[in-house]
């Protein structure tokens, strides 16, 4: 009589990790503006760092600054040929956000179309954000 038990999986076969969702995406206008800023920055930069800070009428505001290096904790987003570094403390607040760039006669600015935004102040300088729900 032969043993008919199924073969056990080989120990070297590890399950592949689930791909991580991209934290943010860029519009063509935002990517073009980031390219312009990167090319004329002095000293050279590796991209823009995006984050969230506490303050303002509604409680929080977006931050955008030059990134001269990639920190080990940065979430690196590459989209449309440019690099955005996301502050690790801001990842859950920015998950699913589209970064755009608008320019008119009175002002030019990056715009964040964020599904995690629950409110904003009247002057447009600050927002209310909730962390993204973890997928289960």
Coordinates of N, CA and C in Angstrom, one line a residue:
X1 N 0.8 -1.2 0.0 CA 0.0 0.0 0.0 C 0.9 1.2 0.0
X2 N 0.6 2.2 -0.9 CA 1.4 3.4 -1.0 C 0.8 4.5 -0.2
X3 N 1.6 5.4 0.3 CA 1.2 6.6 1.0 C 0.7 7.6 0.0
X4 N -0.5 8.1 0.1 CA -1.1 9.0 -0.8 C -1.2 10.5 -0.3
X5 N -0.4 10.8 0.7 CA -0.5 12.2 1.2 C 0.1 13.2 0.2
X6 N -0.5 14.4 0.1 CA 0.1 15.3 -0.9 C 1.4 15.8 -0.5
X7 N 2.2 16.2 -1.4 CA 3.6 16.7 -1.2 C 3.5 18.0 -0.5
X8 N 4.3 18.2 0.5 CA 4.3 19.5 1.2 C 5.0 20.6 0.4
X9 N 4.7 21.8 0.5 CA 5.4 22.9 -0.3 C 6.9 22.9 0.0
X10 N 7.6 23.2 -0.9 CA 9.1 23.3 -0.7 C 9.4 24.5 0.2
X11 N 10.3 24.3 1.1 CA 10.6 25.4 2.1 C 11.1 26.7 1.4
X12 N 11.7 26.6 0.2 CA 12.2 27.8 -0.4 C 11.1 28.7 -1.1
X13 N 9.9 28.1 -1.2 CA 8.8 28.8 -1.9 C 8.1 29.8 -0.9
X14 N 8.5 31.0 -0.9 CA 7.9 32.0 0.1 C 6.8 32.8 -0.7
X15 N 5.7 33.1 0.1 CA 4.7 33.8 -0.6 C 5.2 35.2 -0.9
X16 N 4.8 35.7 -2.1 CA 5.2 37.0 -2.5 C 4.5 38.1 -1.7
X17 N 5.2 39.1 -1.3 CA 4.5 40.2 -0.6 C 3.5 40.9 -1.5
X18 N 2.4 41.3 -0.9 CA 1.4 42.1 -1.6 C 2.0 43.4 -2.1
X19 N 1.8 43.8 -3.4 CA 2.3 45.1 -3.8 C 1.7 46.2 -3.0
X20 N 2.6 47.2 -2.7 CA 2.1 48.4 -1.9 C 1.5 49.4 -2.9
X21 N 0.4 50.0 -2.5 CA -0.2 51.0 -3.3 C 0.7 52.2 -3.4
X22 N 0.7 52.9 -4.5 CA 1.4 54.1 -4.7 C 0.7 55.2 -3.8
X23 N 1.4 55.9 -3.0 CA 0.8 56.8 -2.0 C 0.1 58.0 -2.8
X24 N 0.8 58.5 -3.8 CA 0.3 59.7 -4.5 C 0.6 59.5 -6.0
X25 N -0.2 60.2 -6.8 CA 0.0 60.3 -8.2 C 0.1 61.8 -8.6
X26 N 0.6 62.1 -9.7 CA 0.8 63.4 -10.2 C 0.0 63.7 -11.5
X27 N -0.4 64.9 -11.7 CA -1.0 65.3 -13.0 C 0.2 65.7 -13.8
X28 N -0.1 65.8 -15.1 CA 1.0 66.3 -16.0 C 1.5 67.7 -15.6
X29 N 0.6 68.5 -15.2 CA 0.9 69.9 -14.8 C 1.9 69.9 -13.6
X30 N 1.6 69.0 -12.6 CA 2.4 68.9 -11.4 C 3.8 68.4 -11.8
X31 N 3.8 67.3 -12.6 CA 5.1 66.7 -13.0 C 5.9 67.8 -13.8
X32 N 5.3 68.5 -14.7 CA 6.1 69.5 -15.4 C 6.6 70.6 -14.5
X33 N 5.9 71.1 -13.5 CA 6.4 72.1 -12.6 C 7.5 71.5 -11.7
X34 N 7.4 70.3 -11.3 CA 8.4 69.7 -10.5 C 9.7 69.6 -11.3
X35 N 9.6 69.2 -12.6 CA 10.7 69.1 -13.5 C 11.4 70.5 -13.6
X36 N 10.6 71.6 -13.8 CA 11.2 72.9 -13.8 C 11.9 73.3 -12.6
X37 N 11.3 73.0 -11.4 CA 11.9 73.3 -10.1 C 13.2 72.6 -9.9
X38 N 13.2 71.3 -10.3 CA 14.3 70.4 -10.1 C 15.5 70.9 -11.0
X39 N 15.2 71.3 -12.2 CA 16.3 71.7 -13.1 C 16.9 73.0 -12.7
X40 N 16.2 73.9 -12.1 CA 16.8 75.2 -11.7 C 17.2 75.4 -10.3
X41 N 17.0 74.3 -9.5 CA 17.4 74.3 -8.1 C 18.9 74.4 -7.9
X42 N 19.3 75.2 -6.9 CA 20.7 75.3 -6.6 C 20.9 75.2 -5.1
X43 N 21.5 74.3 -4.5 CA 22.2 73.2 -5.1 C 21.3 72.1 -5.6
X44 N 21.8 71.1 -6.3 CA 21.0 70.1 -6.9 C 20.1 69.4 -5.9
X45 N 18.9 69.1 -6.3 CA 18.0 68.3 -5.5 C 17.6 67.0 -6.1
X46 N 17.1 66.1 -5.3 CA 16.7 64.8 -5.8 C 15.2 64.8 -6.1
X47 N 14.5 65.7 -5.7 CA 13.0 65.8 -5.9 C 12.4 66.8 -4.9
X48 N 11.1 66.6 -4.7 CA 10.4 67.4 -3.7 C 9.9 66.5 -2.6
X49 N 10.0 67.0 -1.4 CA 9.5 66.3 -0.2 C 8.1 66.8 0.2
X50 N 7.1 66.0 0.3 CA 5.7 66.4 0.6 C 5.4 65.8 2.0
X51 N 4.7 66.7 2.8 CA 4.4 66.2 4.1 C 3.1 67.0 4.6
X52 N 2.9 66.8 5.9 CA 1.7 67.4 6.6 C 2.3 68.1 7.8
X53 N 1.9 69.3 8.2 CA 2.2 69.9 9.5 C 1.0 70.3 10.2
X54 N 1.1 70.4 11.5 CA -0.1 70.8 12.3 C -0.1 72.3 12.3
X55 N -1.3 72.9 12.2 CA -1.4 74.4 12.3 C -2.5 74.9 11.4
X56 N -2.8 76.1 11.5 CA -3.8 76.8 10.6 C -5.2 76.6 11.3
X57 N -6.1 77.3 10.6 CA -7.5 77.3 11.1 C -8.1 75.9 11.2
X58 N -7.9 75.1 10.2 CA -8.5 73.8 10.2 C -7.7 72.7 10.8
X59 N -6.4 73.0 11.2 CA -5.7 72.0 12.0 C -4.4 71.5 11.3
X60 N -4.4 71.4 10.0 CA -3.2 70.8 9.3 C -3.0 71.5 8.0
X61 N -1.8 71.5 7.5 CA -1.5 72.0 6.1 C -0.5 71.1 5.4
X62 N -0.5 71.2 4.1 CA 0.4 70.5 3.3 C 1.8 71.2 3.3
X63 N 2.9 70.5 3.2 CA 4.2 71.1 3.1 C 4.8 70.5 1.8
X64 N 5.5 71.4 1.1 CA 6.3 71.0 -0.1 C 7.6 71.7 0.0
X65 N 8.7 70.9 0.0 CA 10.1 71.6 0.1 C 11.0 70.8 -0.8
X66 N 12.2 71.4 -1.1 CA 13.2 70.8 -1.8 C 13.8 69.6 -1.0
X67 N 14.1 68.5 -1.7 CA 14.7 67.4 -1.0 C 16.1 67.2 -1.6
X68 N 17.1 67.4 -0.7 CA 18.5 67.3 -1.2 C 19.0 65.8 -1.1
X69 N 18.3 65.0 -0.3 CA 18.7 63.6 -0.2 C 17.5 62.8 0.1
X70 N 17.6 61.5 -0.1 CA 16.5 60.5 0.2 C 16.8 59.9 1.6
X71 N 15.9 60.2 2.6 CA 16.0 59.6 3.9 C 15.6 58.2 3.9
X72 N 16.1 57.3 4.7 CA 15.8 55.9 4.7 C 14.3 55.7 5.0
X73 N 13.6 56.6 5.7 CA 12.2 56.4 6.0 C 11.3 57.1 5.0
X74 N 11.8 57.8 4.0 CA 10.9 58.4 3.0 C 10.2 57.4 2.2
X75 N 9.0 57.7 1.8 CA 8.2 56.9 0.9 C 8.5 57.5 -0.5
X76 N 9.2 56.8 -1.4 CA 9.6 57.3 -2.7 C 8.5 57.1 -3.7
X77 N 8.0 58.1 -4.3 CA 7.0 58.0 -5.4 C 7.6 58.5 -6.7
X78 N 7.7 57.7 -7.7 CA 8.1 58.1 -9.0 C 7.0 58.1 -10.0
X79 N 6.6 59.2 -10.6 CA 5.5 59.3 -11.5 C 5.8 60.3 -12.6
X80 N 5.5 59.9 -13.8 CA 5.7 60.8 -14.9 C 7.1 61.4 -15.0
X81 N 8.1 60.6 -14.6 CA 9.5 61.0 -14.7 C 10.0 61.9 -13.6
X82 N 9.3 62.1 -12.6 CA 9.8 62.9 -11.5 C 9.6 62.1 -10.2
X83 N 10.4 62.6 -9.1 CA 10.4 61.9 -7.9 C 9.8 62.8 -6.8
X84 N 8.9 62.2 -6.0 CA 8.3 62.9 -4.8 C 8.7 62.0 -3.6
X85 N 9.2 62.6 -2.6 CA 9.5 61.9 -1.3 C 8.4 62.3 -0.3
X86 N 7.8 61.3 0.2 CA 6.7 61.5 1.2 C 7.2 61.3 2.6
X87 N 7.0 62.2 3.5 CA 7.3 62.1 4.9 C 6.6 60.9 5.4
X88 N 7.2 60.0 6.1 CA 6.6 58.8 6.6 C 5.4 59.1 7.5
X89 N 5.4 60.2 8.3 CA 4.3 60.6 9.2 C 3.1 61.0 8.4
X90 N 3.3 61.3 7.1 CA 2.1 61.8 6.3 C 1.5 60.8 5.4
X91 N 2.1 59.6 5.3 CA 1.7 58.6 4.3 C 0.2 58.3 4.4
X92 N -0.3 58.0 5.6 CA -1.7 57.6 5.8 C -2.6 58.7 5.5
X93 N -2.2 60.0 5.6 CA -3.0 61.1 5.3 C -3.0 61.4 3.8
X94 N -2.0 61.0 3.1 CA -1.9 61.3 1.7 C -2.2 60.1 0.8
X95 N -2.5 59.0 1.3 CA -2.8 57.8 0.5 C -4.0 58.1 -0.5
X96 N -3.7 57.9 -1.8 CA -4.7 58.1 -2.8 C -4.8 59.6 -3.3
X97 N -3.9 60.4 -2.9 CA -3.9 61.8 -3.3 C -3.4 62.1 -4.7
X98 N -4.0 63.0 -5.4 CA -3.5 63.4 -6.7 C -2.9 64.8 -6.4
X99 N -1.7 65.0 -6.8 CA -1.0 66.3 -6.7 C -1.1 67.0 -8.1
X100 N -1.7 68.2 -8.1 CA -1.9 69.0 -9.3 C -1.1 70.3 -9.2
X101 N -1.0 71.0 -10.2 CA -0.4 72.4 -10.2 C -1.3 73.3 -11.0
X102 N -1.7 74.4 -10.4 CA -2.5 75.4 -11.0 C -1.8 76.8 -11.0
X103 N -2.0 77.5 -12.1 CA -1.4 78.8 -12.2 C -2.3 79.8 -12.9
X104 N -2.6 81.0 -12.3 CA -3.4 82.0 -12.9 C -2.7 83.3 -12.7
X105 N -3.4 84.4 -13.0 CA -2.8 85.8 -12.9 C -2.4 86.1 -11.5
X106 N -3.2 85.6 -10.5 CA -3.0 86.0 -9.1 C -2.1 85.1 -8.3
X107 N -2.0 83.8 -8.7 CA -1.2 82.9 -7.9 C -0.9 81.6 -8.6
X108 N 0.1 80.9 -8.1 CA 0.5 79.6 -8.7 C 0.8 78.7 -7.5
X109 N 0.2 77.5 -7.5 CA 0.4 76.6 -6.4 C 0.1 75.2 -6.7
X110 N 0.7 74.3 -5.9 CA 0.3 72.9 -6.0 C -1.0 72.7 -5.3
X111 N -1.8 71.9 -5.8 CA -3.2 71.5 -5.3 C -3.2 70.1 -5.0
X112 N -3.7 69.7 -3.8 CA -3.8 68.3 -3.4 C -5.3 67.9 -3.4
X113 N -5.6 67.0 -4.3 CA -6.9 66.4 -4.4 C -6.9 65.1 -3.6
X114 N -7.3 65.2 -2.3 CA -7.1 64.2 -1.3 C -8.4 63.6 -0.8
X115 N -8.6 62.3 -1.0 CA -9.8 61.7 -0.6 C -9.9 61.6 1.0
X116 N -8.8 61.8 1.7 CA -8.8 61.8 3.1 C -9.1 63.2 3.8
X117 N -9.3 64.2 2.9 CA -9.6 65.5 3.5 C -11.1 65.6 3.9
X118 N -11.3 66.0 5.1 CA -12.7 66.0 5.6 C -13.2 67.5 5.7
X119 N -12.3 68.5 5.6 CA -12.7 69.9 5.7 C -11.5 70.8 5.4
X120 N -11.8 72.0 5.2 CA -10.8 73.0 4.9 C -11.2 74.4 5.5
X121 N -10.3 75.2 5.8 CA -10.6 76.6 6.3 C -11.1 77.5 5.1
X122 N -11.7 78.6 5.5 CA -12.2 79.5 4.4 C -11.1 80.1 3.6
X123 N -9.9 80.3 4.2 CA -8.9 81.0 3.5 C -8.1 80.1 2.6
X124 N -8.3 78.8 2.7 CA -7.6 77.8 1.9 C -6.2 77.4 2.3
X125 N -5.8 77.9 3.4 CA -4.4 77.6 3.9 C -4.3 76.3 4.7
X126 N -5.3 75.8 5.2 CA -5.2 74.6 6.0 C -6.4 73.7 5.8
X127 N -6.3 72.4 6.2 CA -7.2 71.4 5.9 C -7.4 70.5 7.2
X128 N -8.5 69.7 7.1 CA -8.7 68.6 8.1 C -8.5 67.3 7.4
X129 N -7.7 66.4 7.9 CA -7.4 65.2 7.3 C -7.7 64.0 8.3
X130 N -8.1 62.9 7.8 CA -8.2 61.7 8.6 C -7.3 60.6 7.9
X131 N -6.7 59.7 8.7 CA -5.9 58.7 8.1 C -6.7 57.8 7.2
X132 N -6.1 57.3 6.1 CA -6.8 56.4 5.2 C -7.0 55.1 5.9
X133 N -8.1 54.4 5.6 CA -8.5 53.2 6.2 C -7.6 52.1 5.6
X134 N -7.1 51.2 6.5 CA -6.2 50.1 6.0 C -7.1 49.1 5.3
X135 N -6.6 48.6 4.2 CA -7.3 47.6 3.5 C -7.1 46.2 4.2
X136 N -8.2 45.5 4.3 CA -8.1 44.2 5.0 C -8.2 43.0 4.2

